[in-house]
Amino acid sequence: MSDDCGECGFTYDLDLAPSVASLAREHAARFADFLRGPEALARRPAPGVWSPLEYACHVRDVLLVQRERVLAARRINTPVAEPMGRDERVEHEGYAFQDPADVARQLTDAAALFANVLDRLPPTHWERTLVYSYPEPAERTLRWVAVHTLHELRHHLLDAHRQATGPAAGA
């Protein structure tokens, strides 16, 4: 099974894992810059499609959840990564009503926290595993978790840009 993303073109190159910390910081900074732009960030382009602000909140929370998953896999043999409740969080945390400037800062902070954990991984811990529930339950290495998190950052930054500049954005 290939994890490569046909939609955004991301390739799951697990050899990239040791550089994900710096790449996560860079991508989070780009997302934060985007949130400081003039776009209509909280407007959904269509029912059931997240707004750019909602994508940013999701990515912030992904970074925090992934950080905890990496830490768990370092202290427990093959823990189960519980689903983060991605769709429920949109409503439960009021993603659409959050201040974009706050989210930009939080996103940058979350990336720094996630990156710090990756930076501190000894080489042998990249192969530690956890049971990851998405898209179906499977045992995954921390190497995969790092690369998957980078994919989340890249993919959802692209989503946010598309939502802000798509046909419905000017409506």
N, C-alpha and C. Protein backbone atom coordinates (compact mmCIF):
# COMPACT_ATOMS: atom_id res chain seq x y z
N MET A 1 0.85 -1.19 0.00
CA MET A 1 0.00 0.00 0.00
C MET A 1 0.89 1.25 0.00
N SER A 2 0.63 2.14 -0.92
CA SER A 2 1.38 3.38 -0.99
C SER A 2 0.62 4.47 -0.26
N ASP A 3 1.35 5.26 0.52
CA ASP A 3 0.74 6.38 1.22
C ASP A 3 0.82 7.67 0.42
N ASP A 4 1.47 7.63 -0.74
CA ASP A 4 1.65 8.84 -1.53
C ASP A 4 0.29 9.48 -1.82
N CYS A 5 0.27 10.81 -1.86
CA CYS A 5 -0.98 11.54 -2.03
C CYS A 5 -1.16 11.97 -3.48
N GLY A 6 -2.15 11.41 -4.13
CA GLY A 6 -2.44 11.76 -5.50
C GLY A 6 -3.00 13.16 -5.65
N GLU A 7 -3.60 13.68 -4.59
CA GLU A 7 -4.21 15.01 -4.66
C GLU A 7 -3.17 16.14 -4.62
N CYS A 8 -2.19 16.02 -3.71
CA CYS A 8 -1.22 17.12 -3.57
C CYS A 8 0.16 16.77 -4.10
N GLY A 9 0.36 15.49 -4.46
CA GLY A 9 1.63 15.07 -5.01
C GLY A 9 2.69 14.74 -3.98
N PHE A 10 2.33 14.70 -2.71
CA PHE A 10 3.30 14.40 -1.66
C PHE A 10 3.74 12.94 -1.75
N THR A 11 5.04 12.72 -1.66
CA THR A 11 5.61 11.38 -1.66
C THR A 11 6.12 11.06 -0.27
N TYR A 12 5.68 9.95 0.26
CA TYR A 12 6.11 9.51 1.58
C TYR A 12 7.50 8.89 1.48
N ASP A 13 8.51 9.74 1.59
CA ASP A 13 9.90 9.32 1.59
C ASP A 13 10.35 9.26 3.04
N LEU A 14 10.39 8.05 3.60
CA LEU A 14 10.70 7.90 5.02
C LEU A 14 12.12 8.32 5.37
N ASP A 15 12.99 8.40 4.38
CA ASP A 15 14.35 8.89 4.63
C ASP A 15 14.35 10.39 4.96
N LEU A 16 13.24 11.06 4.68
CA LEU A 16 13.08 12.49 4.95
C LEU A 16 12.84 12.76 6.45
N ALA A 17 12.48 11.73 7.20
CA ALA A 17 12.06 11.91 8.59
C ALA A 17 13.01 12.77 9.44
N PRO A 18 14.33 12.54 9.41
CA PRO A 18 15.19 13.36 10.26
C PRO A 18 15.17 14.86 9.93
N SER A 19 14.73 15.23 8.76
CA SER A 19 14.66 16.65 8.42
C SER A 19 13.26 17.24 8.61
N VAL A 20 12.32 16.44 9.07
CA VAL A 20 10.94 16.93 9.23
C VAL A 20 10.85 18.04 10.27
N ALA A 21 11.65 18.00 11.31
CA ALA A 21 11.57 19.05 12.33
C ALA A 21 11.75 20.44 11.72
N SER A 22 12.80 20.62 10.93
CA SER A 22 13.03 21.94 10.33
C SER A 22 11.97 22.24 9.26
N LEU A 23 11.56 21.23 8.52
CA LEU A 23 10.53 21.44 7.50
C LEU A 23 9.18 21.79 8.13
N ALA A 24 8.88 21.19 9.26
CA ALA A 24 7.63 21.51 9.96
C ALA A 24 7.63 22.97 10.42
N ARG A 25 8.76 23.42 10.95
CA ARG A 25 8.86 24.83 11.36
C ARG A 25 8.65 25.75 10.15
N GLU A 26 9.29 25.43 9.04
CA GLU A 26 9.16 26.25 7.82
C GLU A 26 7.72 26.29 7.32
N HIS A 27 7.08 25.13 7.24
CA HIS A 27 5.70 25.09 6.74
C HIS A 27 4.74 25.80 7.69
N ALA A 28 4.96 25.66 8.99
CA ALA A 28 4.11 26.36 9.95
C ALA A 28 4.28 27.87 9.81
N ALA A 29 5.50 28.31 9.57
CA ALA A 29 5.74 29.75 9.37
C ALA A 29 5.01 30.25 8.12
N ARG A 30 5.02 29.45 7.07
CA ARG A 30 4.27 29.83 5.85
C ARG A 30 2.78 29.91 6.12
N PHE A 31 2.28 28.93 6.89
CA PHE A 31 0.85 28.93 7.23
C PHE A 31 0.53 30.16 8.07
N ALA A 32 1.39 30.48 9.04
CA ALA A 32 1.17 31.66 9.89
C ALA A 32 1.17 32.94 9.05
N ASP A 33 2.09 33.04 8.09
CA ASP A 33 2.11 34.20 7.20
C ASP A 33 0.83 34.30 6.40
N PHE A 34 0.35 33.16 5.92
CA PHE A 34 -0.90 33.13 5.18
C PHE A 34 -2.05 33.66 6.04
N LEU A 35 -2.07 33.29 7.32
CA LEU A 35 -3.14 33.73 8.21
C LEU A 35 -3.11 35.23 8.46
N ARG A 36 -1.99 35.85 8.21
CA ARG A 36 -1.87 37.30 8.40
C ARG A 36 -2.29 38.07 7.14
N GLY A 37 -2.68 37.35 6.11
CA GLY A 37 -3.05 37.98 4.83
C GLY A 37 -4.46 38.54 4.85
N PRO A 38 -4.86 39.16 3.75
CA PRO A 38 -6.15 39.83 3.68
C PRO A 38 -7.32 38.91 3.31
N GLU A 39 -7.06 37.61 3.11
CA GLU A 39 -8.11 36.72 2.66
C GLU A 39 -9.25 36.61 3.66
N ALA A 40 -10.42 36.21 3.16
CA ALA A 40 -11.57 35.94 4.02
C ALA A 40 -11.35 34.55 4.63
N LEU A 41 -10.71 34.51 5.77
CA LEU A 41 -10.22 33.26 6.34
C LEU A 41 -11.29 32.38 6.97
N ALA A 42 -12.33 32.97 7.52
CA ALA A 42 -13.32 32.18 8.25
C ALA A 42 -14.48 31.71 7.38
N ARG A 43 -14.54 32.20 6.16
CA ARG A 43 -15.67 31.85 5.27
C ARG A 43 -15.44 30.50 4.62
N ARG A 44 -16.43 29.63 4.75
CA ARG A 44 -16.38 28.33 4.08
C ARG A 44 -16.76 28.53 2.61
N PRO A 45 -15.99 27.94 1.70
CA PRO A 45 -16.29 28.11 0.28
C PRO A 45 -17.53 27.35 -0.16
N ALA A 46 -17.92 26.35 0.61
CA ALA A 46 -19.11 25.55 0.31
C ALA A 46 -19.48 24.82 1.59
N PRO A 47 -20.75 24.44 1.74
CA PRO A 47 -21.13 23.66 2.92
C PRO A 47 -20.29 22.38 3.01
N GLY A 48 -19.82 22.08 4.21
CA GLY A 48 -19.05 20.86 4.41
C GLY A 48 -17.59 20.96 4.01
N VAL A 49 -17.14 22.14 3.52
CA VAL A 49 -15.75 22.34 3.15
C VAL A 49 -15.16 23.34 4.15
N TRP A 50 -14.09 22.97 4.81
CA TRP A 50 -13.51 23.84 5.81
C TRP A 50 -13.00 25.14 5.21
N SER A 51 -13.05 26.18 6.02
CA SER A 51 -12.48 27.47 5.67
C SER A 51 -10.96 27.40 5.86
N PRO A 52 -10.22 28.36 5.30
CA PRO A 52 -8.78 28.40 5.55
C PRO A 52 -8.44 28.45 7.05
N LEU A 53 -9.20 29.20 7.82
CA LEU A 53 -8.97 29.28 9.26
C LEU A 53 -9.18 27.92 9.92
N GLU A 54 -10.22 27.21 9.51
CA GLU A 54 -10.47 25.88 10.07
C GLU A 54 -9.34 24.90 9.73
N TYR A 55 -8.82 25.00 8.51
CA TYR A 55 -7.67 24.16 8.16
C TYR A 55 -6.47 24.48 9.04
N ALA A 56 -6.24 25.75 9.30
CA ALA A 56 -5.11 26.16 10.14
C ALA A 56 -5.27 25.63 11.56
N CYS A 57 -6.48 25.72 12.11
CA CYS A 57 -6.74 25.19 13.45
C CYS A 57 -6.51 23.68 13.47
N HIS A 58 -6.96 23.01 12.43
CA HIS A 58 -6.76 21.56 12.34
C HIS A 58 -5.27 21.21 12.34
N VAL A 59 -4.49 21.92 11.55
CA VAL A 59 -3.05 21.64 11.48
C VAL A 59 -2.39 21.92 12.82
N ARG A 60 -2.77 22.99 13.48
CA ARG A 60 -2.24 23.27 14.82
C ARG A 60 -2.48 22.09 15.74
N ASP A 61 -3.72 21.59 15.73
CA ASP A 61 -4.07 20.48 16.61
C ASP A 61 -3.39 19.18 16.19
N VAL A 62 -3.22 18.97 14.89
CA VAL A 62 -2.49 17.79 14.42
C VAL A 62 -1.07 17.80 14.98
N LEU A 63 -0.41 18.95 14.92
CA LEU A 63 0.96 19.05 15.43
C LEU A 63 1.02 18.71 16.92
N LEU A 64 0.06 19.19 17.67
CA LEU A 64 0.04 18.91 19.11
C LEU A 64 -0.25 17.43 19.39
N VAL A 65 -1.21 16.87 18.67
CA VAL A 65 -1.56 15.46 18.85
C VAL A 65 -0.40 14.56 18.42
N GLN A 66 0.23 14.88 17.30
CA GLN A 66 1.34 14.06 16.83
C GLN A 66 2.51 14.12 17.80
N ARG A 67 2.73 15.26 18.39
CA ARG A 67 3.78 15.39 19.42
C ARG A 67 3.53 14.41 20.55
N GLU A 68 2.30 14.37 21.03
CA GLU A 68 1.96 13.46 22.13
C GLU A 68 2.08 12.00 21.70
N ARG A 69 1.76 11.71 20.46
CA ARG A 69 1.89 10.34 19.96
C ARG A 69 3.35 9.91 19.90
N VAL A 70 4.22 10.81 19.46
CA VAL A 70 5.65 10.48 19.41
C VAL A 70 6.16 10.25 20.83
N LEU A 71 5.79 11.12 21.75
CA LEU A 71 6.23 10.96 23.14
C LEU A 71 5.72 9.64 23.72
N ALA A 72 4.48 9.28 23.43
CA ALA A 72 3.92 8.01 23.93
C ALA A 72 4.71 6.83 23.38
N ALA A 73 5.04 6.87 22.10
CA ALA A 73 5.79 5.76 21.48
C ALA A 73 7.21 5.65 22.02
N ARG A 74 7.71 6.71 22.58
CA ARG A 74 9.05 6.66 23.19
C ARG A 74 9.02 6.01 24.56
N ARG A 75 7.88 6.09 25.25
CA ARG A 75 7.84 5.55 26.61
C ARG A 75 7.03 4.26 26.74
N ILE A 76 6.22 3.92 25.73
CA ILE A 76 5.38 2.72 25.77
C ILE A 76 5.64 1.93 24.49
N ASN A 77 5.73 0.63 24.62
CA ASN A 77 5.91 -0.19 23.43
C ASN A 77 4.61 -0.28 22.64
N THR A 78 4.63 0.18 21.42
CA THR A 78 3.53 0.13 20.46
C THR A 78 2.19 0.59 21.05
N PRO A 79 2.13 1.84 21.48
CA PRO A 79 0.84 2.36 21.98
C PRO A 79 -0.16 2.50 20.83
N VAL A 80 -1.42 2.60 21.18
CA VAL A 80 -2.47 2.83 20.19
C VAL A 80 -2.75 4.33 20.14
N ALA A 81 -2.62 4.91 18.97
CA ALA A 81 -2.90 6.34 18.79
C ALA A 81 -4.41 6.49 18.59
N GLU A 82 -5.06 6.99 19.60
CA GLU A 82 -6.51 7.18 19.52
C GLU A 82 -6.83 8.26 18.48
N PRO A 83 -7.94 8.12 17.77
CA PRO A 83 -8.32 9.17 16.81
C PRO A 83 -8.44 10.52 17.51
N MET A 84 -8.06 11.56 16.81
CA MET A 84 -8.06 12.90 17.40
C MET A 84 -9.42 13.59 17.35
N GLY A 85 -10.39 13.00 16.66
CA GLY A 85 -11.70 13.63 16.55
C GLY A 85 -11.66 14.85 15.66
N ARG A 86 -11.04 14.70 14.50
CA ARG A 86 -10.79 15.85 13.62
C ARG A 86 -12.06 16.61 13.28
N ASP A 87 -13.11 15.94 12.92
CA ASP A 87 -14.34 16.64 12.53
C ASP A 87 -15.06 17.23 13.73
N GLU A 88 -15.04 16.53 14.86
CA GLU A 88 -15.70 17.04 16.05
C GLU A 88 -15.01 18.30 16.58
N ARG A 89 -13.70 18.37 16.45
CA ARG A 89 -12.96 19.52 16.96
C ARG A 89 -13.38 20.83 16.27
N VAL A 90 -13.76 20.75 15.02
CA VAL A 90 -14.17 21.96 14.30
C VAL A 90 -15.26 22.69 15.07
N GLU A 91 -16.24 21.92 15.53
CA GLU A 91 -17.34 22.51 16.29
C GLU A 91 -16.98 22.68 17.77
N HIS A 92 -16.43 21.62 18.38
CA HIS A 92 -16.15 21.65 19.82
C HIS A 92 -15.19 22.76 20.22
N GLU A 93 -14.23 23.08 19.36
CA GLU A 93 -13.27 24.13 19.67
C GLU A 93 -13.59 25.45 18.97
N GLY A 94 -14.68 25.47 18.20
CA GLY A 94 -15.07 26.72 17.54
C GLY A 94 -14.02 27.25 16.59
N TYR A 95 -13.50 26.37 15.74
CA TYR A 95 -12.44 26.75 14.81
C TYR A 95 -12.77 28.02 14.03
N ALA A 96 -13.99 28.14 13.54
CA ALA A 96 -14.35 29.26 12.67
C ALA A 96 -14.40 30.59 13.42
N PHE A 97 -14.39 30.55 14.74
CA PHE A 97 -14.52 31.77 15.52
C PHE A 97 -13.21 32.19 16.19
N GLN A 98 -12.14 31.47 15.90
CA GLN A 98 -10.86 31.80 16.53
C GLN A 98 -10.19 32.96 15.79
N ASP A 99 -9.40 33.69 16.52
CA ASP A 99 -8.70 34.84 15.96
C ASP A 99 -7.53 34.35 15.10
N PRO A 100 -7.49 34.72 13.81
CA PRO A 100 -6.40 34.25 12.95
C PRO A 100 -5.00 34.58 13.48
N ALA A 101 -4.83 35.72 14.13
CA ALA A 101 -3.52 36.07 14.67
C ALA A 101 -3.14 35.12 15.81
N ASP A 102 -4.11 34.76 16.63
CA ASP A 102 -3.85 33.80 17.70
C ASP A 102 -3.50 32.43 17.11
N VAL A 103 -4.25 32.02 16.11
CA VAL A 103 -4.01 30.72 15.49
C VAL A 103 -2.64 30.70 14.82
N ALA A 104 -2.25 31.79 14.20
CA ALA A 104 -0.92 31.87 13.56
C ALA A 104 0.17 31.64 14.60
N ARG A 105 0.05 32.32 15.74
CA ARG A 105 1.04 32.15 16.82
C ARG A 105 1.01 30.73 17.37
N GLN A 106 -0.18 30.21 17.60
CA GLN A 106 -0.32 28.85 18.15
C GLN A 106 0.21 27.80 17.18
N LEU A 107 0.00 28.01 15.91
CA LEU A 107 0.49 27.08 14.89
C LEU A 107 2.01 27.04 14.88
N THR A 108 2.62 28.20 14.97
CA THR A 108 4.08 28.29 15.03
C THR A 108 4.60 27.62 16.31
N ASP A 109 3.93 27.87 17.42
CA ASP A 109 4.33 27.25 18.69
C ASP A 109 4.17 25.73 18.64
N ALA A 110 3.06 25.27 18.08
CA ALA A 110 2.81 23.82 17.99
C ALA A 110 3.88 23.15 17.12
N ALA A 111 4.27 23.80 16.04
CA ALA A 111 5.32 23.25 15.19
C ALA A 111 6.65 23.20 15.94
N ALA A 112 6.93 24.21 16.74
CA ALA A 112 8.17 24.22 17.52
C ALA A 112 8.16 23.10 18.55
N LEU A 113 7.04 22.87 19.20
CA LEU A 113 6.94 21.78 20.17
C LEU A 113 7.11 20.42 19.51
N PHE A 114 6.45 20.23 18.37
CA PHE A 114 6.57 18.97 17.63
C PHE A 114 8.01 18.78 17.15
N ALA A 115 8.58 19.82 16.60
CA ALA A 115 9.95 19.74 16.08
C ALA A 115 10.95 19.44 17.19
N ASN A 116 10.75 20.03 18.36
CA ASN A 116 11.64 19.77 19.49
C ASN A 116 11.68 18.29 19.83
N VAL A 117 10.52 17.65 19.84
CA VAL A 117 10.45 16.22 20.14
C VAL A 117 11.18 15.41 19.08
N LEU A 118 11.01 15.78 17.81
CA LEU A 118 11.71 15.06 16.74
C LEU A 118 13.21 15.29 16.83
N ASP A 119 13.61 16.52 17.12
CA ASP A 119 15.04 16.83 17.23
C ASP A 119 15.72 16.02 18.33
N ARG A 120 14.97 15.62 19.32
CA ARG A 120 15.53 14.90 20.46
C ARG A 120 15.44 13.38 20.31
N LEU A 121 14.95 12.90 19.18
CA LEU A 121 14.87 11.45 18.97
C LEU A 121 16.25 10.87 18.70
N PRO A 122 16.66 9.89 19.50
CA PRO A 122 17.91 9.21 19.15
C PRO A 122 17.68 8.38 17.88
N PRO A 123 18.72 8.12 17.11
CA PRO A 123 18.56 7.39 15.85
C PRO A 123 17.77 6.09 15.98
N THR A 124 17.95 5.36 17.06
CA THR A 124 17.25 4.09 17.22
C THR A 124 15.75 4.25 17.46
N HIS A 125 15.32 5.40 17.91
CA HIS A 125 13.89 5.59 18.20
C HIS A 125 13.05 5.88 16.97
N TRP A 126 13.67 6.21 15.86
CA TRP A 126 12.89 6.44 14.63
C TRP A 126 12.12 5.18 14.23
N GLU A 127 12.59 4.03 14.67
CA GLU A 127 11.95 2.76 14.31
C GLU A 127 10.96 2.27 15.36
N ARG A 128 10.81 3.01 16.44
CA ARG A 128 9.77 2.65 17.43
C ARG A 128 8.41 2.77 16.74
N THR A 129 7.44 2.02 17.22
CA THR A 129 6.16 1.97 16.53
C THR A 129 5.00 2.35 17.44
N LEU A 130 3.90 2.65 16.78
CA LEU A 130 2.60 2.82 17.41
C LEU A 130 1.56 2.30 16.45
N VAL A 131 0.38 2.06 16.97
CA VAL A 131 -0.73 1.65 16.10
C VAL A 131 -1.47 2.92 15.72
N TYR A 132 -1.42 3.24 14.45
CA TYR A 132 -2.03 4.47 13.92
C TYR A 132 -3.36 4.09 13.30
N SER A 133 -4.40 4.83 13.60
CA SER A 133 -5.75 4.42 13.19
C SER A 133 -6.18 4.90 11.81
N TYR A 134 -5.41 5.79 11.19
CA TYR A 134 -5.85 6.37 9.92
C TYR A 134 -4.87 6.02 8.82
N PRO A 135 -5.33 5.66 7.64
CA PRO A 135 -6.72 5.50 7.22
C PRO A 135 -7.36 4.21 7.71
N GLU A 136 -6.54 3.26 8.11
CA GLU A 136 -7.02 2.05 8.78
C GLU A 136 -5.96 1.68 9.80
N PRO A 137 -6.35 0.97 10.87
CA PRO A 137 -5.36 0.64 11.89
C PRO A 137 -4.17 -0.12 11.31
N ALA A 138 -2.97 0.39 11.61
CA ALA A 138 -1.74 -0.23 11.13
C ALA A 138 -0.60 0.18 12.06
N GLU A 139 0.37 -0.71 12.22
CA GLU A 139 1.54 -0.38 13.00
C GLU A 139 2.45 0.50 12.14
N ARG A 140 2.82 1.66 12.68
CA ARG A 140 3.64 2.63 11.95
C ARG A 140 4.85 3.02 12.78
N THR A 141 5.94 3.34 12.12
CA THR A 141 7.13 3.81 12.81
C THR A 141 7.03 5.31 13.08
N LEU A 142 7.87 5.79 13.98
CA LEU A 142 7.92 7.23 14.22
C LEU A 142 8.45 7.95 12.99
N ARG A 143 9.23 7.28 12.21
CA ARG A 143 9.69 7.82 10.92
C ARG A 143 8.47 8.15 10.05
N TRP A 144 7.52 7.22 9.97
CA TRP A 144 6.30 7.43 9.18
C TRP A 144 5.46 8.55 9.80
N VAL A 145 5.34 8.58 11.14
CA VAL A 145 4.55 9.62 11.81
C VAL A 145 5.09 11.00 11.46
N ALA A 146 6.41 11.15 11.49
CA ALA A 146 7.02 12.44 11.15
C ALA A 146 6.68 12.84 9.72
N VAL A 147 6.88 11.93 8.79
CA VAL A 147 6.63 12.23 7.38
C VAL A 147 5.14 12.48 7.14
N HIS A 148 4.28 11.72 7.79
CA HIS A 148 2.84 11.92 7.66
C HIS A 148 2.43 13.30 8.17
N THR A 149 3.04 13.73 9.25
CA THR A 149 2.73 15.05 9.80
C THR A 149 3.17 16.15 8.84
N LEU A 150 4.31 15.97 8.21
CA LEU A 150 4.74 16.93 7.19
C LEU A 150 3.74 16.97 6.05
N HIS A 151 3.23 15.80 5.66
CA HIS A 151 2.21 15.77 4.61
C HIS A 151 0.97 16.57 5.04
N GLU A 152 0.54 16.40 6.28
CA GLU A 152 -0.61 17.17 6.78
C GLU A 152 -0.37 18.67 6.63
N LEU A 153 0.82 19.12 7.02
CA LEU A 153 1.15 20.54 6.90
C LEU A 153 1.08 21.01 5.46
N ARG A 154 1.76 20.31 4.58
CA ARG A 154 1.81 20.71 3.16
C ARG A 154 0.43 20.65 2.51
N HIS A 155 -0.26 19.54 2.74
CA HIS A 155 -1.55 19.33 2.07
C HIS A 155 -2.57 20.39 2.51
N HIS A 156 -2.64 20.63 3.82
CA HIS A 156 -3.65 21.57 4.31
C HIS A 156 -3.29 23.03 4.06
N LEU A 157 -2.03 23.34 3.93
CA LEU A 157 -1.66 24.69 3.49
C LEU A 157 -2.14 24.90 2.06
N LEU A 158 -1.98 23.89 1.23
CA LEU A 158 -2.50 23.94 -0.14
C LEU A 158 -4.02 24.07 -0.12
N ASP A 159 -4.69 23.29 0.73
CA ASP A 159 -6.15 23.39 0.86
C ASP A 159 -6.57 24.81 1.24
N ALA A 160 -5.89 25.39 2.22
CA ALA A 160 -6.24 26.73 2.69
C ALA A 160 -6.06 27.76 1.58
N HIS A 161 -4.98 27.65 0.84
CA HIS A 161 -4.76 28.57 -0.28
C HIS A 161 -5.85 28.40 -1.33
N ARG A 162 -6.21 27.17 -1.62
CA ARG A 162 -7.26 26.91 -2.63
C ARG A 162 -8.60 27.49 -2.17
N GLN A 163 -8.92 27.31 -0.87
CA GLN A 163 -10.19 27.81 -0.37
C GLN A 163 -10.23 29.34 -0.39
N ALA A 164 -9.11 29.96 -0.12
CA ALA A 164 -9.06 31.42 -0.08
C ALA A 164 -9.06 32.05 -1.46
N THR A 165 -8.55 31.33 -2.46
CA THR A 165 -8.45 31.93 -3.80
C THR A 165 -9.38 31.31 -4.81
N GLY A 166 -10.14 30.28 -4.39
CA GLY A 166 -11.05 29.60 -5.31
C GLY A 166 -12.22 30.47 -5.72
N PRO A 167 -13.08 29.97 -6.61
CA PRO A 167 -14.20 30.75 -7.13
C PRO A 167 -15.13 31.27 -6.05
N ALA A 168 -15.35 30.47 -4.98
CA ALA A 168 -16.28 30.89 -3.93
C ALA A 168 -15.66 31.94 -3.01
N ALA A 169 -14.34 32.07 -3.02
CA ALA A 169 -13.67 33.00 -2.09
C ALA A 169 -14.08 34.44 -2.34
N GLY A 170 -14.33 34.79 -3.55
CA GLY A 170 -14.70 36.17 -3.85
C GLY A 170 -16.18 36.44 -3.73
N ALA A 171 -16.96 35.41 -3.41
CA ALA A 171 -18.41 35.56 -3.34
C ALA A 171 -18.83 36.40 -2.14
